[in-house]
DNA sequence: TGAATTGATGTCGAGCGCGCATGAAAGCCA
DNA sequence: TGGCTTTCATGCGCGCTCGACATCAATTCA
């Protein structure tokens, strides 16, 4: 009751060449093997497929009926296999990345550009969110890759650190603070502080540092976007603390960045994936590209060690 | 590099049940066998299909990609197999019958009606022609079945006699000849003879009888159709000789038929098929029906022996 | 902490498909 | 017409695949 694809291939070869010997040569089989295979197929289907004697081979009506079917099936099978192979090779697919905006902006553009360059059929979706939703998205499979700060250890998530980024003071470049080498976090106790939104990763870290250092800092503003914070600082309304690599996002010219000391603080960025779950091939490729991009960013950033 | 349908079935079962053991039970396999089969499929595709530990089984992205493909392929395969099975069983197909009109009219209607009754998807094409073209059509495959008089023996054709039909005198029933028992062929030397067209099988036989009996018979008319000949006779323009079973075709009322003697002559009708060539299943069914119909016609016709 | 469930692995046996050698039939040619 | 060649079928031996069975490892539940 079963016809294997191999049997259909053998049938097709005989039908096309009109000869068992020629078909066997083409298939790289011995003629007896081919004869047997065709006979088995005929028995499986319950009908003769070729009227043959030692001199002539001709399709029977059943064989003629099978021919287009086998062809269609073969094309279907080959096509499906090709599709899948491309997916497996990472040449096709969809990758969803959940990322903190500040990290996405640093690491993703180059990686995605490199991916698009030689794998144009891979679709990349970016969901930027705060760190909690990023972890949630990865945990329940809505995103394959998460880019975020180091999360609390979890059995459901794997974390792989990529690079760390020093926090620094951000102020106008005509501010006297801009001239200082290695200002301390305590400066924020004396000047209006532009804070990020409460659940943002930058805010969580600055709050932690203030707490740890026993500093009483009252945020003057709370921004959801780095660009807003940058503009507030540029307008002279306050100063803030940001990781260095996020600086281009806070973009207005006329701003200075000085690494903060006491305590020297670094934000670690990394990749989060679902534990014990395979990545799609395309996602694996993108992940490698992100890792490479992170290495490049780390080596370019003189102040940054792992 | 090869995924067998069986491997895809196993994959689907695991994907659907979410469990190797349950899938194995459903497939009627042992669980180890199923495990191995899935592993082999994964190796063949070069990618893991399930993320699994002893407690959970979940599709990987590649597995999720394969799932609809496997489903489509399975449906395609099953559908194609079903189509072919129906063809093999004779439930679907096209049969071309080449036949002498006089024989077709006798044997085909009942056989085709019986065929259409329980195999509505079998298409029957009838090509009525003279005996030469009938043989040609069968010889080169344009027709699978030929209905004709006994042909000259040929290595390319098989002939199977069905029934034989006595020639008789056809005249008006008010003709004095109609009262005679067993008139002889010599009557045609004395009365206007309505002949059939030169290449028709009836004409060939009547000519042969006249030649053999040394009778000089000049045809008065030559008809291509039996109906025409019948009407000419009915109009009193002449008499003719026809096999008994063709009489209904020569139809007008008021005609008599009397078996001819000296020599008693029978037309043998039979089935011609291509030698060493399989019939399509549907054609084989039709052939059997024709044979049955011929047997019925023979038993009904008291004057007809084999 | 022990019992039960589930997937993986090792081993063995049966069946299938392959190649090789050989047989039978049909056409070709002298 | 009788060899020769070509072509498909068949018998045999072998290796690979796939099956079941027994067993192991890991995880959950009581």
XYZ file of C-alpha atoms (C1' of nucleotides) in Angstrom:
672
model
C 0.000 0.000 0.000
C 3.044 2.246 0.034
C 4.922 3.809 -2.799
C 8.216 5.339 -1.743
C 9.575 8.437 -3.461
C 12.458 6.321 -4.617
C 10.118 3.963 -6.400
C 8.449 6.888 -8.099
C 11.819 8.220 -9.210
C 12.682 4.852 -10.691
C 9.336 4.732 -12.451
C 9.842 8.185 -13.886
C 13.300 7.372 -15.149
C 12.053 4.285 -16.960
C 9.085 6.174 -18.360
C 11.321 8.914 -19.664
C 14.036 6.768 -21.160
C 11.773 3.971 -22.322
C 14.414 1.523 -21.199
C 15.296 -0.165 -17.951
C 18.998 -0.282 -18.709
C 19.249 3.365 -19.680
C 17.218 4.410 -16.670
C 19.418 2.321 -14.395
C 22.521 4.008 -15.779
C 20.982 7.400 -15.243
C 19.990 6.580 -11.692
C 23.336 5.028 -10.896
C 21.737 1.696 -10.149
C 22.192 -1.745 -11.597
C 19.572 -2.813 -14.069
C 18.388 -5.742 -11.945
C 17.874 -3.489 -8.949
C 15.761 -1.167 -11.048
C 13.737 -4.056 -12.439
C 12.982 -5.255 -8.956
C 12.068 -1.803 -7.700
C 9.626 -1.257 -10.537
C 8.137 -4.663 -9.965
C 7.643 -3.904 -6.286
C 5.967 -0.625 -7.149
C 3.655 -2.442 -9.514
C 2.782 -4.921 -6.810
C 2.209 -2.130 -4.330
C -0.182 -0.389 -6.693
C -1.785 -3.589 -7.837
C -1.327 -2.829 -11.515
C 1.302 -3.231 -14.169
C 2.917 0.041 -15.159
C 4.859 -1.045 -18.229
C 4.078 -3.503 -20.996
C 7.483 -4.879 -21.570
C 9.255 -7.707 -23.252
C 12.934 -8.029 -23.844
C 12.729 -5.588 -26.699
C 10.135 -2.935 -25.955
C 9.028 -0.974 -22.932
C 5.783 0.959 -23.105
C 3.608 2.583 -20.493
C 0.327 0.883 -19.705
C -2.728 3.084 -19.216
C -2.146 2.918 -15.489
C 1.468 3.918 -16.025
C 0.385 6.815 -18.186
C -1.989 7.857 -15.438
C 0.736 7.624 -12.831
C 3.266 9.599 -14.813
C 1.875 13.122 -14.301
C 1.002 12.233 -10.734
C 4.559 11.144 -10.005
C 5.877 14.241 -11.656
C 3.665 16.519 -9.606
C 4.490 14.648 -6.438
C 8.187 14.832 -7.173
C 8.051 18.539 -7.827
C 5.997 19.052 -4.704
C 8.384 17.010 -2.630
C 11.468 18.661 -4.055
C 9.981 22.114 -3.676
C 8.979 21.507 -0.103
C 12.353 20.080 0.666
C 14.069 23.077 -0.921
C 11.955 25.492 1.071
C 12.768 23.692 4.258
C 16.445 23.438 3.424
C 16.593 27.169 2.898
C 14.914 27.693 6.221
C 17.332 25.299 7.887
C 20.260 27.085 6.297
C 18.929 30.340 7.677
C 18.194 31.785 4.279
C 14.524 32.235 4.983
C 12.467 32.901 8.059
C 11.345 35.448 10.578
C 13.225 36.480 13.681
C 11.694 38.504 16.439
C 14.057 40.425 18.677
C 12.856 42.033 21.845
C 15.270 44.692 23.018
C 15.782 47.652 25.232
C 15.749 50.655 22.938
C 19.120 51.815 24.187
C 20.725 48.473 23.386
C 18.822 47.895 20.178
C 20.077 51.194 18.840
C 23.672 50.271 19.559
C 23.834 46.669 18.437
C 21.014 45.959 16.030
C 21.394 48.282 13.064
C 24.754 46.919 11.911
C 23.797 43.307 12.630
C 20.518 43.586 10.783
C 22.168 45.316 7.864
C 24.717 42.514 7.623
C 21.924 39.934 7.811
C 19.839 41.619 5.156
C 22.858 41.883 2.896
C 23.274 38.178 2.226
C 19.948 36.794 3.422
C 17.385 39.101 1.923
C 14.492 36.759 2.695
C 14.944 36.796 6.429
C 12.461 39.051 8.101
C 13.495 40.710 11.355
C 10.935 42.124 13.732
C 12.086 44.353 16.552
C 9.955 44.789 19.618
C 11.480 47.464 21.788
C 10.325 47.438 25.332
C 11.531 47.819 28.857
C 13.468 45.009 30.414
C 10.525 43.269 32.080
C 8.481 42.888 28.898
C 11.634 41.893 27.009
C 12.140 38.984 29.373
C 8.476 38.071 29.214
C 8.521 38.069 25.428
C 11.487 35.727 25.361
C 10.125 33.514 28.099
C 6.879 32.788 26.346
C 8.312 32.598 22.862
C 7.016 35.818 21.340
C 10.645 36.766 20.743
C 13.541 34.434 20.046
C 16.241 36.853 21.089
C 16.182 39.393 23.845
C 18.673 42.208 24.245
C 18.726 43.561 27.715
C 20.739 44.074 30.859
C 21.649 41.064 32.931
C 18.429 39.546 34.235
C 17.902 37.687 37.493
C 18.953 34.074 36.985
C 16.059 31.944 35.859
C 15.689 28.330 34.864
C 13.645 29.381 31.857
C 16.120 31.864 30.430
C 19.709 31.708 29.295
C 21.777 34.866 29.510
C 24.933 35.583 27.641
C 26.811 38.816 28.407
C 27.918 40.785 25.390
C 29.607 43.935 26.533
C 29.534 46.393 29.353
C 29.231 50.079 29.109
C 30.467 52.670 31.577
C 28.056 55.153 33.094
C 29.087 58.748 32.748
C 27.921 62.212 33.596
C 26.082 63.976 30.831
C 26.099 67.755 30.916
C 26.431 70.742 28.599
C 29.985 71.083 27.376
C 30.121 74.614 28.712
C 29.238 73.300 32.150
C 32.156 73.464 34.627
C 31.521 69.789 35.364
C 32.535 68.992 31.805
C 36.083 69.945 32.648
C 36.373 67.554 35.555
C 38.087 64.238 35.234
C 36.053 61.377 36.647
C 33.330 63.226 38.500
C 31.675 61.306 41.312
C 27.998 60.293 41.503
C 27.623 62.739 44.347
C 27.392 65.590 41.837
C 23.782 64.611 41.283
C 22.980 65.511 44.869
C 23.831 69.126 44.123
C 22.320 69.646 40.691
C 18.929 69.018 39.153
C 18.843 65.401 37.969
C 17.146 64.380 34.746
C 15.920 60.858 35.350
C 14.676 58.194 32.986
C 11.263 56.553 33.322
C 10.821 54.480 36.496
C 10.918 50.991 34.988
C 13.719 51.693 32.523
C 16.988 49.870 32.953
C 18.996 53.086 33.216
C 16.718 54.319 35.969
C 16.944 51.068 37.864
C 20.719 51.293 37.827
C 20.950 54.959 38.760
C 18.495 54.409 41.600
C 20.566 51.471 42.784
C 23.749 53.516 42.769
C 22.123 56.373 44.665
C 20.753 53.968 47.231
C 24.044 52.190 47.622
C 25.968 55.470 47.925
C 23.477 56.912 50.331
C 22.724 59.855 48.071
C 19.424 61.667 48.218
C 18.670 62.558 44.633
C 15.310 63.904 43.630
C 14.586 63.527 39.972
C 13.491 66.724 38.348
C 12.116 65.146 35.199
C 11.321 61.607 34.153
C 11.832 60.820 30.485
C 10.798 57.775 28.573
C 13.212 58.550 25.735
C 16.914 59.184 25.842
C 16.526 61.903 23.233
C 14.212 63.828 25.538
C 16.655 63.555 28.399
C 19.477 64.739 26.155
C 17.529 67.764 25.055
C 16.612 68.672 28.623
C 20.271 68.594 29.552
C 21.208 70.593 26.460
C 18.647 73.174 27.473
C 20.472 73.597 30.743
C 17.647 72.258 32.864
C 19.757 69.628 34.599
C 22.347 66.898 34.245
C 22.048 63.137 34.005
C 23.954 59.849 33.988
C 24.004 57.613 30.972
C 26.000 54.673 29.623
C 28.416 55.826 27.004
C 27.088 53.843 24.097
C 23.661 55.362 24.508
C 25.069 58.827 23.990
C 24.448 58.986 20.250
C 20.767 58.404 21.032
C 20.669 61.361 23.350
C 22.063 63.148 20.412
C 21.931 66.950 20.525
C 25.365 68.551 20.006
C 26.872 70.590 22.761
C 26.774 67.771 25.317
C 29.749 66.359 27.197
C 30.155 62.869 28.671
C 32.545 62.169 31.540
C 32.952 58.710 33.102
C 31.587 58.641 36.607
C 33.569 57.390 39.576
C 32.734 56.495 43.143
C 31.404 54.056 42.316
C 32.624 53.359 38.785
C 29.540 51.795 37.308
C 29.028 49.745 34.213
C 25.896 48.537 32.609
C 26.215 45.009 31.353
C 24.323 44.220 28.154
C 23.644 40.765 26.948
C 21.499 38.364 25.029
C 18.642 36.476 26.578
C 17.250 33.333 25.012
C 14.801 30.693 26.124
C 16.513 27.913 28.033
C 16.480 24.476 26.416
C 14.935 25.808 23.265
C 16.502 25.771 19.835
C 16.831 28.984 17.935
C 15.590 29.126 14.401
C 18.551 28.962 12.029
C 17.992 32.537 10.934
C 17.918 33.641 14.559
C 21.162 31.806 15.194
C 22.754 33.676 12.334
C 21.486 36.992 13.605
C 22.684 36.148 17.089
C 26.179 35.534 15.762
C 26.088 38.829 13.933
C 24.995 40.619 17.085
C 27.818 38.996 19.026
C 30.294 40.069 16.373
C 28.919 43.578 16.395
C 29.201 43.685 20.188
C 32.822 42.597 19.997
C 33.492 45.312 17.452
C 31.736 47.902 19.619
C 33.736 46.797 22.659
C 37.033 47.004 20.858
C 36.205 50.443 19.486
C 35.182 51.764 22.852
C 38.550 52.314 24.518
C 37.010 52.778 27.951
C 35.114 49.515 27.820
C 36.325 46.177 29.021
C 34.159 43.080 29.240
C 19.274 13.876 2.218
C 16.025 11.885 2.052
C 12.934 12.128 4.155
C 10.571 9.214 3.665
C 6.804 9.632 3.954
C 6.942 7.328 6.914
C 9.327 9.639 8.727
C 7.013 12.543 8.036
C 4.073 10.585 9.412
C 6.026 9.867 12.575
C 6.969 13.515 12.872
C 3.362 14.591 12.474
C 2.153 12.145 15.076
C 4.651 13.429 17.628
C 3.874 17.034 16.772
C 0.170 16.424 17.217
C 0.282 14.441 20.404
C 3.196 16.284 21.960
C 4.487 12.970 23.214
C 6.641 10.216 21.810
C 4.905 7.482 23.748
C 1.408 8.579 22.766
C 2.438 8.993 19.141
C 4.020 5.541 19.151
C 0.827 4.029 20.472
C -1.190 5.816 17.835
C 1.130 4.654 15.061
C 1.270 1.118 16.348
C 5.011 1.331 16.880
C 7.196 0.900 19.902
C 8.399 4.098 21.470
C 12.091 3.367 20.823
C 11.387 2.804 17.149
C 9.611 6.132 16.952
C 12.444 7.872 18.776
C 14.940 6.477 16.311
C 12.851 7.387 13.301
C 12.500 10.974 14.455
C 16.204 11.158 15.182
C 16.991 9.876 11.709
C 14.678 12.441 10.178
C 16.405 15.157 12.166
C 19.761 13.949 10.943
C 18.520 13.795 7.379
C 17.279 17.383 7.559
C 20.279 18.581 9.497
C 18.209 20.220 12.190
C 16.517 19.303 15.417
C 12.742 19.187 15.149
C 11.796 18.879 18.805
C 13.281 20.373 21.936
C 12.722 17.532 24.292
C 13.735 16.242 27.667
C 12.202 13.412 29.561
C 9.285 15.583 30.547
C 8.459 17.964 27.728
C 8.325 17.805 23.961
C 8.076 21.043 21.995
C 8.534 21.889 18.346
C 11.648 23.816 17.417
C 11.287 26.614 14.867
C 12.427 24.187 12.178
C 9.848 21.685 13.381
C 7.162 24.335 13.267
C 8.232 25.149 9.744
C 8.126 21.498 8.748
C 4.728 20.848 10.228
C 2.525 22.515 7.578
C 4.854 21.252 4.878
C 4.478 17.685 6.082
C 0.761 18.116 6.309
C 0.490 19.424 2.756
C 2.760 16.706 1.458
C 0.769 14.045 3.234
C -2.499 15.309 1.828
C -0.983 15.569 -1.621
C 0.406 12.071 -1.413
C -2.791 10.580 -0.084
C -4.897 12.387 -2.630
C -2.724 11.315 -5.508
C -2.747 7.777 -4.258
C -6.517 7.801 -3.977
C -6.912 9.139 -7.493
C -4.664 6.460 -8.847
C -6.344 3.740 -6.824
C -9.687 4.720 -8.279
C -8.217 4.590 -11.748
C -6.703 1.179 -11.050
C -10.011 -0.065 -9.741
C -11.639 1.084 -12.957
C -13.730 3.722 -11.283
C -12.254 6.563 -13.262
C -10.798 6.874 -16.727
C -11.520 7.185 -20.399
C -12.066 4.315 -22.782
C -12.115 4.698 -26.512
C -13.926 2.042 -28.515
C -13.593 1.862 -32.266
C -16.411 -0.125 -33.773
C -18.279 -0.964 -36.916
C -21.568 0.871 -36.672
C -23.526 -2.310 -37.169
C -21.771 -4.016 -34.289
C -21.632 -0.980 -32.069
C -25.377 -0.620 -32.296
C -25.914 -4.207 -31.226
C -23.421 -4.598 -28.414
C -22.485 -1.210 -27.049
C -25.633 0.458 -25.760
C -26.387 -2.093 -23.084
C -22.726 -2.467 -22.094
C -22.188 1.263 -21.821
C -25.384 1.702 -19.868
C -24.264 -0.958 -17.409
C -20.850 0.698 -17.123
C -22.291 4.152 -16.567
C -24.633 2.799 -13.922
C -22.004 1.931 -11.325
C -18.980 3.801 -12.640
C -20.277 7.233 -13.492
C -16.808 8.737 -13.815
C -15.692 6.512 -16.653
C -15.873 8.291 -19.955
C -16.527 6.194 -23.054
C -15.713 7.487 -26.508
C -17.058 5.639 -29.517
C -15.403 6.012 -32.869
C -17.501 4.291 -35.476
C -15.675 3.523 -38.650
C -15.233 0.861 -41.259
C -13.227 -2.182 -40.405
C -9.909 -0.935 -41.781
C -9.854 2.249 -39.718
C -11.083 0.318 -36.691
C -8.064 -1.940 -36.882
C -5.761 1.015 -37.467
C -7.148 2.833 -34.462
C -6.546 -0.172 -32.231
C -3.134 -0.878 -33.722
C -1.744 2.551 -32.982
C -3.472 3.000 -29.659
C -6.108 5.583 -30.530
C -8.670 3.048 -29.372
C -8.262 0.442 -26.680
C -11.064 -1.784 -27.852
C -12.143 -2.527 -31.406
C -15.411 -4.165 -32.358
C -15.296 -5.588 -35.829
C -15.456 -8.695 -37.922
C -12.631 -11.177 -37.703
C -9.498 -9.451 -38.981
C -6.578 -11.060 -40.784
C -4.237 -12.531 -38.183
C -1.600 -10.016 -37.109
C 1.174 -10.040 -34.575
C 0.078 -6.618 -33.410
C -3.547 -7.428 -32.748
C -5.392 -9.925 -30.610
C -8.813 -11.048 -31.716
C -11.453 -12.610 -29.583
C -14.659 -13.813 -31.283
C -17.855 -12.808 -29.554
C -20.760 -14.062 -31.574
C -21.693 -14.855 -35.092
C -24.692 -13.644 -36.928
C -26.473 -15.318 -39.826
C -26.915 -13.474 -43.095
C -30.456 -13.369 -44.350
C -32.491 -12.028 -47.171
C -34.147 -8.718 -46.516
C -37.255 -7.919 -48.539
C -40.680 -6.412 -48.131
C -42.961 -8.713 -46.187
C -45.432 -8.686 -49.033
C -42.721 -9.925 -51.351
C -43.248 -13.551 -52.495
C -39.667 -14.216 -51.363
C -40.720 -13.517 -47.818
C -42.781 -16.696 -47.824
C -39.888 -18.889 -48.820
C -38.026 -20.924 -46.268
C -34.266 -20.576 -46.599
C -33.903 -18.755 -49.857
C -30.578 -19.189 -51.629
C -28.078 -16.427 -52.435
C -28.895 -16.957 -56.077
C -32.036 -14.887 -55.631
C -29.857 -11.800 -55.846
C -28.966 -12.682 -59.431
C -32.591 -12.194 -60.410
C -33.606 -9.156 -58.465
C -32.188 -5.646 -58.024
C -29.605 -5.828 -55.226
C -29.188 -3.019 -52.721
C -25.525 -3.098 -51.784
C -23.629 -1.504 -48.906
C -20.678 0.833 -49.438
C -17.620 -0.822 -50.997
C -15.358 -0.954 -47.954
C -18.041 -1.921 -45.459
C -17.803 -5.278 -43.799
C -21.211 -6.374 -45.035
C -20.263 -5.528 -48.600
C -16.987 -7.406 -48.323
C -18.823 -10.493 -47.195
C -21.619 -10.337 -49.772
C -19.045 -9.795 -52.533
C -17.113 -12.772 -51.275
C -20.186 -14.989 -51.298
C -21.154 -13.907 -54.793
C -17.647 -14.562 -56.018
C -17.485 -17.942 -54.342
C -20.901 -18.964 -55.646
C -20.132 -17.717 -59.121
C -23.038 -15.331 -59.109
C -23.045 -12.213 -61.208
C -24.747 -9.625 -59.105
C -24.751 -5.994 -60.076
C -25.466 -3.676 -57.230
C -28.191 -1.253 -57.990
C -27.429 1.135 -55.151
C -24.588 1.539 -52.717
C -25.478 2.726 -49.241
C -23.214 3.846 -46.450
C -25.932 3.398 -43.848
C -28.032 0.382 -43.065
C -31.032 2.598 -42.569
C -30.798 3.818 -46.105
C -30.598 0.301 -47.454
C -33.606 -0.699 -45.392
C -35.653 2.180 -46.748
C -34.714 1.395 -50.317
C -35.884 -2.163 -49.813
C -39.051 -0.982 -48.110
C -39.730 1.258 -51.074
C -39.666 -1.798 -53.270
C -36.540 -0.752 -55.147
C -34.681 -3.984 -54.483
C -33.676 -6.610 -51.943
C -30.544 -7.060 -49.892
C -28.711 -9.402 -47.563
C -27.926 -8.454 -43.983
C -26.888 -10.151 -40.749
C -29.833 -10.631 -38.489
C -28.663 -8.504 -35.588
C -28.304 -5.495 -37.834
C -31.940 -5.657 -38.753
C -33.162 -3.269 -36.091
C -30.817 -0.686 -37.605
C -32.369 -1.074 -41.001
C -35.519 -0.372 -39.133
C -38.566 0.501 -41.277
C -41.572 -1.735 -40.602
C -42.861 -3.916 -43.350
C -39.584 -5.735 -43.918
C -39.022 -9.461 -43.726
C -35.815 -11.327 -42.920
C -35.207 -14.925 -44.033
C -31.976 -16.805 -43.352
C -30.058 -17.379 -46.537
C -28.838 -20.804 -47.608
C -26.386 -22.027 -50.240
C -24.088 -21.058 -48.755
C -25.336 -20.511 -45.207
C -23.262 -17.547 -44.183
C -22.487 -16.057 -40.837
C -20.715 -12.895 -39.956
C -18.396 -13.343 -37.017
C -18.091 -10.365 -34.713
C -15.407 -9.983 -32.131
C -13.204 -7.789 -30.057
C -9.818 -6.601 -31.237
C -7.203 -5.379 -28.830
C -3.567 -4.472 -29.142
C -1.332 -7.497 -28.683
C 0.925 -7.445 -25.615
C -0.620 -4.301 -24.302
C -2.494 -3.939 -21.062
C -5.956 -2.530 -21.106
C -6.800 0.271 -18.767
C -8.804 -1.083 -15.842
C -11.890 0.756 -17.006
C -11.481 -0.722 -20.479
C -11.154 -4.174 -18.998
C -14.415 -3.674 -17.176
C -16.133 -2.469 -20.321
C -14.724 -5.382 -22.246
C -16.210 -7.810 -19.778
C -19.552 -6.091 -20.058
C -19.407 -6.306 -23.833
C -18.608 -9.996 -23.636
C -21.528 -10.529 -21.287
C -23.816 -8.577 -23.569
C -22.656 -10.642 -26.533
C -23.419 -13.839 -24.673
C -26.851 -12.537 -23.860
C -27.449 -11.549 -27.489
C -26.283 -14.958 -28.661
C -28.560 -16.814 -26.303
C -31.523 -14.666 -27.284
C -30.929 -15.168 -30.961
C -32.244 -18.722 -31.503
C -30.617 -18.930 -34.907
C -27.168 -17.985 -33.688
C -24.514 -20.370 -32.490
C -20.895 -19.417 -31.706
C 13.126 10.171 49.304
C 10.971 6.526 46.566
C 7.698 5.420 42.753
C 6.133 6.284 38.245
C 6.387 8.245 33.824
C 8.883 9.445 29.714
C 12.525 9.760 26.341
C 17.192 7.743 24.948
C 20.272 3.886 24.032
C 22.207 -0.929 23.231
C 21.457 -5.282 21.241
C 19.658 -8.527 18.371
C 16.863 -10.326 14.594
C 14.112 -9.920 10.244
C 13.286 -7.858 5.859
C 14.502 -5.094 2.037
C 17.310 -3.430 -1.523
C 21.587 -3.721 -3.766
C 25.145 -5.818 -6.956
C 26.803 -9.858 -9.357
C 26.174 -13.724 -12.180
C 23.117 -15.864 -15.109
C 18.932 -17.010 -17.964
C 15.508 -16.217 -21.702
C 13.632 -13.770 -25.505
C 13.779 -10.727 -29.477
C 16.034 -8.274 -33.161
C 20.232 -7.867 -36.249
C 23.234 -9.554 -39.600
C 25.818 -12.422 -42.473
C 18.750 -19.639 -40.866
C 21.988 -19.657 -37.079
C 25.040 -17.050 -34.227
C 25.552 -12.454 -31.881
C 23.961 -8.726 -29.328
C 20.850 -6.349 -26.658
C 17.525 -6.157 -23.052
C 14.729 -7.513 -19.260
C 13.978 -11.116 -15.543
C 15.720 -14.080 -11.765
C 18.650 -16.518 -8.105
C 21.930 -15.668 -4.639
C 24.603 -13.541 -1.075
C 25.438 -9.432 1.623
C 24.910 -5.169 4.138
C 21.931 -1.686 5.834
C 17.729 -0.262 7.916
C 14.178 -0.676 10.955
C 11.627 -3.281 14.196
C 10.931 -4.978 19.200
C 12.769 -5.790 23.761
C 15.393 -4.696 27.746
C 17.428 -1.168 30.153
C 19.106 3.470 31.574
C 18.636 8.439 32.886
C 15.984 12.285 34.187
C 12.076 14.509 35.988
C 7.711 14.836 38.473
C 4.668 13.601 42.157
C 3.354 11.691 46.564
